[in-house]
N, CA and C of each residue as an Amber inpcrd file, in Angstrom:
protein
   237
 -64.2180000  20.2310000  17.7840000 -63.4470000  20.5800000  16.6030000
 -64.0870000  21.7960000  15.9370000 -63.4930000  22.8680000  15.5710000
 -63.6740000  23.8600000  15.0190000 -64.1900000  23.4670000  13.3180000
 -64.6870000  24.6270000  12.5160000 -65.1070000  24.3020000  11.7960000
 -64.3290000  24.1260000  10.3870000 -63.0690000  25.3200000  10.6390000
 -62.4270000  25.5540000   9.5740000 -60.9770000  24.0670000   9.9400000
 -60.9810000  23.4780000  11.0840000 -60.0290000  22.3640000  10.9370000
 -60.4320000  21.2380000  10.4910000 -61.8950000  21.1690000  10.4890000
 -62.4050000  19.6660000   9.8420000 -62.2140000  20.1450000   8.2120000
 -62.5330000  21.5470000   8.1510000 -62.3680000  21.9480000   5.9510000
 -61.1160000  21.0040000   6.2020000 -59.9470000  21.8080000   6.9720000
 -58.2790000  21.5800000   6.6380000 -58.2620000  19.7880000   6.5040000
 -58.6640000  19.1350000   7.0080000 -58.9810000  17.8630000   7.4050000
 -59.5860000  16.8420000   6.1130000 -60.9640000  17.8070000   5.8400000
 -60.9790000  17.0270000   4.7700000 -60.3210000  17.4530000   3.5570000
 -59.6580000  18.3120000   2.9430000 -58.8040000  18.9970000   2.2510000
 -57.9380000  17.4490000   1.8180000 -57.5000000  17.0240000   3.0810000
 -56.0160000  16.0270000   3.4740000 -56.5520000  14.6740000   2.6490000
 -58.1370000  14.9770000   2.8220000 -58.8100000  13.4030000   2.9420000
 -58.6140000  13.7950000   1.0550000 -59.4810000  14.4700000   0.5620000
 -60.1140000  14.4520000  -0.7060000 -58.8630000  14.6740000  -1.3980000
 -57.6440000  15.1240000  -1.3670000 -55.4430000  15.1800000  -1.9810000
 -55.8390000  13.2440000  -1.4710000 -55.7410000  12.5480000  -0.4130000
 -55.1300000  11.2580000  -0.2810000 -56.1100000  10.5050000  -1.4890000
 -57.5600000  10.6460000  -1.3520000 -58.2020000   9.4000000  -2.1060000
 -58.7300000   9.9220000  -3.5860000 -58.7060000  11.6470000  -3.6270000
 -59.0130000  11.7950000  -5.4060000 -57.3990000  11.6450000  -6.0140000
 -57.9750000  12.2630000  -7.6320000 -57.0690000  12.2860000  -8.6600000
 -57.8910000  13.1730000  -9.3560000 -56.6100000  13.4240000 -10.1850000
 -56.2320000  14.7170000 -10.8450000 -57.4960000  14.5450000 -12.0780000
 -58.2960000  15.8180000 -12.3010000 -59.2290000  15.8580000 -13.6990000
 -58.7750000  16.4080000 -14.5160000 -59.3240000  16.4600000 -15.6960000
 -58.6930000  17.1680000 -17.1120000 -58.2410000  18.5850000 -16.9620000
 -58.4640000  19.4370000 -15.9290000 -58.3790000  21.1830000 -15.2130000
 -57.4120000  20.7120000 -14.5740000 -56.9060000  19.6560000 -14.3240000
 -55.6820000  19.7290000 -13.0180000 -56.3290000  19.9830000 -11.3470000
 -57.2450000  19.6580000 -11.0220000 -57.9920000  20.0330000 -10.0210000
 -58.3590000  18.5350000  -9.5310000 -57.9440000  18.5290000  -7.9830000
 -58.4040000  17.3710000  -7.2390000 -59.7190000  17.1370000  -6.7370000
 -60.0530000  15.6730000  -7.6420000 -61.8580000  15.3730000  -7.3530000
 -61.8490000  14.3700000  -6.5880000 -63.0070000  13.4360000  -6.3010000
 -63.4850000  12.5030000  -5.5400000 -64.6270000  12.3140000  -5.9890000
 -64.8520000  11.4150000  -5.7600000 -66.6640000  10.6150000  -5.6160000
 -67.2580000  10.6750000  -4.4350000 -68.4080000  11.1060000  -4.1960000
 -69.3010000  11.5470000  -2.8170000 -68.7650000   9.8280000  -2.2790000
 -69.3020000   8.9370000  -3.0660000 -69.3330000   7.6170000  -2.5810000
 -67.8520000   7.0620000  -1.9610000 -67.0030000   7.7310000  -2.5590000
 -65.7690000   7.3320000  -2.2140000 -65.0400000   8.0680000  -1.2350000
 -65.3230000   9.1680000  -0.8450000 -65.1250000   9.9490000   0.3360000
 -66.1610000   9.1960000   1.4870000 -67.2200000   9.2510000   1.3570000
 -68.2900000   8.4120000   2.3730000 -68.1510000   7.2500000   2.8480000
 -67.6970000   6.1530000   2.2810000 -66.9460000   4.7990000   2.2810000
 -65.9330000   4.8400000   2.9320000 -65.2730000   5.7720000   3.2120000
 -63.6700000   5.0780000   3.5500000 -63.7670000   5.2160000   5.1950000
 -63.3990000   3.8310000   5.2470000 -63.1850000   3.6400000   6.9270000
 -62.5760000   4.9020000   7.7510000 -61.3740000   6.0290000   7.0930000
 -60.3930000   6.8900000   7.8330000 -61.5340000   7.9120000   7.8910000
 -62.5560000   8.2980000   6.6870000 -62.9970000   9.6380000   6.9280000
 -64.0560000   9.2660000   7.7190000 -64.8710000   8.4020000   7.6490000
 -66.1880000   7.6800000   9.0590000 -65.6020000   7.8810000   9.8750000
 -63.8760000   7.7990000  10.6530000 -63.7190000   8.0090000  11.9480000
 -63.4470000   9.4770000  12.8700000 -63.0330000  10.4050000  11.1900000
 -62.3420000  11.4850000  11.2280000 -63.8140000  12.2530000  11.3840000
 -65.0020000  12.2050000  10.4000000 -65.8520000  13.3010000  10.3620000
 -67.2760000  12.6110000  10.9350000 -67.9420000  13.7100000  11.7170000
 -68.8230000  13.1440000  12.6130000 -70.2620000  13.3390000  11.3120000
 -70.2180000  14.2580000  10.7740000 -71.0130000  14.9930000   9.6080000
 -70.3000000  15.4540000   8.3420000 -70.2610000  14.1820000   7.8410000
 -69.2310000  14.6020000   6.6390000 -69.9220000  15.8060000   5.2830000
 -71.3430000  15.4530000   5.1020000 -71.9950000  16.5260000   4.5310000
 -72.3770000  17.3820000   4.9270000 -72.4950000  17.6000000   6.5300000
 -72.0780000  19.1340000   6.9840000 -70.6950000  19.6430000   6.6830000
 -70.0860000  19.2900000   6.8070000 -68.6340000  19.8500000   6.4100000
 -68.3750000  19.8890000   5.1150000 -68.9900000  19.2090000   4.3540000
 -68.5440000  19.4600000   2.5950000 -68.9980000  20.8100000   2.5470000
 -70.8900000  20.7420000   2.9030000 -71.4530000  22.0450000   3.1710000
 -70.6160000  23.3740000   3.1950000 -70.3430000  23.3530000   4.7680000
 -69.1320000  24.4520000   5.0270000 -67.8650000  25.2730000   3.8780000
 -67.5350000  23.7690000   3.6170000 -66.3590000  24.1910000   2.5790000
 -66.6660000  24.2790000   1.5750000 -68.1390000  24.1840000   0.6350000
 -68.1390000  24.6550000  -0.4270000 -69.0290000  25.9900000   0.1920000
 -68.8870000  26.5840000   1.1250000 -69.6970000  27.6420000   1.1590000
 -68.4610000  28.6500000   1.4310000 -67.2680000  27.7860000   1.5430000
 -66.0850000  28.6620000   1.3270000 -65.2200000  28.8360000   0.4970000
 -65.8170000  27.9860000  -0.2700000 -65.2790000  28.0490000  -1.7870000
 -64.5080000  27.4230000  -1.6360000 -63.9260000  26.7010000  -0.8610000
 -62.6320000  25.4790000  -0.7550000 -62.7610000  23.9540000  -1.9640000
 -64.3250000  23.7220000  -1.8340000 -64.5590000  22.5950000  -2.5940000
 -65.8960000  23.2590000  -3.4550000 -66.4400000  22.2800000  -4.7820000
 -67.7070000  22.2620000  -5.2550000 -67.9950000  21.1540000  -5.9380000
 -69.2550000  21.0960000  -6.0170000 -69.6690000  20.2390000  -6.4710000
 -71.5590000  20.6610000  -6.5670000 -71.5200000  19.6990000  -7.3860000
 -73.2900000  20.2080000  -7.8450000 -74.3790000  20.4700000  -7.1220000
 -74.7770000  19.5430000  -6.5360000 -76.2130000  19.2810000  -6.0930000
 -76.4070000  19.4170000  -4.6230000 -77.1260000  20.3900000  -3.9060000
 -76.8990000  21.3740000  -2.4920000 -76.7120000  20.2910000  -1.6820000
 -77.3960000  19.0170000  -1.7750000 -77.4790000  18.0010000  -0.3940000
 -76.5780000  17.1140000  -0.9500000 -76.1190000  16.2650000  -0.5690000
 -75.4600000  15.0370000  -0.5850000 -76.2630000  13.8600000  -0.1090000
 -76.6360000  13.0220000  -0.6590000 -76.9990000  11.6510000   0.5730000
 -76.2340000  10.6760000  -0.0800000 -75.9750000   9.2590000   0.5850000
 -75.3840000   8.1220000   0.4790000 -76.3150000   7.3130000  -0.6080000
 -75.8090000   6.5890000  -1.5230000 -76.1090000   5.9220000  -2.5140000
 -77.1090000   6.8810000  -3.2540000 -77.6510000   7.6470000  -3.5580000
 -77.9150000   8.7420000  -4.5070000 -77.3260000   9.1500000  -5.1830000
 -76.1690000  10.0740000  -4.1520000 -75.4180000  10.6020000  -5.0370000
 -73.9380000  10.1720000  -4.8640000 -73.7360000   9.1500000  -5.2620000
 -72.3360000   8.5150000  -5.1530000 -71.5110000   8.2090000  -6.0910000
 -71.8470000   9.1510000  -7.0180000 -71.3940000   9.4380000  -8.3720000
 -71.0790000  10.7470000  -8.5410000 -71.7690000  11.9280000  -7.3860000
 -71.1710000  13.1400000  -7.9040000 -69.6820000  13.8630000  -7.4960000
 -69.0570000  14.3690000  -8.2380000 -67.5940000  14.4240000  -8.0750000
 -67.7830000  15.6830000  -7.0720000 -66.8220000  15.4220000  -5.8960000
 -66.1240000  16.6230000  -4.7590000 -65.1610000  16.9540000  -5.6230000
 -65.0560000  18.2760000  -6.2440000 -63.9170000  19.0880000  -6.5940000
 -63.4240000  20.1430000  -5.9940000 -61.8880000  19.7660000  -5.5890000
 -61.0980000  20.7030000  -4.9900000 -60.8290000  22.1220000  -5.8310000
 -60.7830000  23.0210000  -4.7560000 -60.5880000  24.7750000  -5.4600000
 -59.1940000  25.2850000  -5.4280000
């Protein structure tokens, strides 16, 4: 899988399981993107690929690394 179809991919994921913030901009919870049975099957490296796409400005969010139960509170915001 190429790199820019897993962005498009998770794009699909973070529109199905966020909601809308006070900017009108689609968020998520690290924890709640990480959890879900569809994206474990879809992404082999899901924080490599957040990586990617906030280095394309597609998504952001705060803190450079991601890990599981750390940061499962910080919001993925869509661009």
């Amino acid at each position: 899988m190429n790199v820019q179809h897993e962005i498009d991919l998770l794009v699909q994921e973070i529109e199905r399981l966020g909601s809308k913030n006070a900017e009108g901009q689609t968020c998520v919870k690290f924890g709640v993107l990480f959890q879900d049975d569809r994206c474990a099957n879809i992404f082999e490296a899901l924080v490599g690929t957040l990586r990617a796409a906030k280095k394309r400005k597609v998504v952001t969010f705060q803190n450079e690394l991601l890990l599981q139960g750390v940061h499962d509170n910080v919001d993925i915001i869509l661009l």
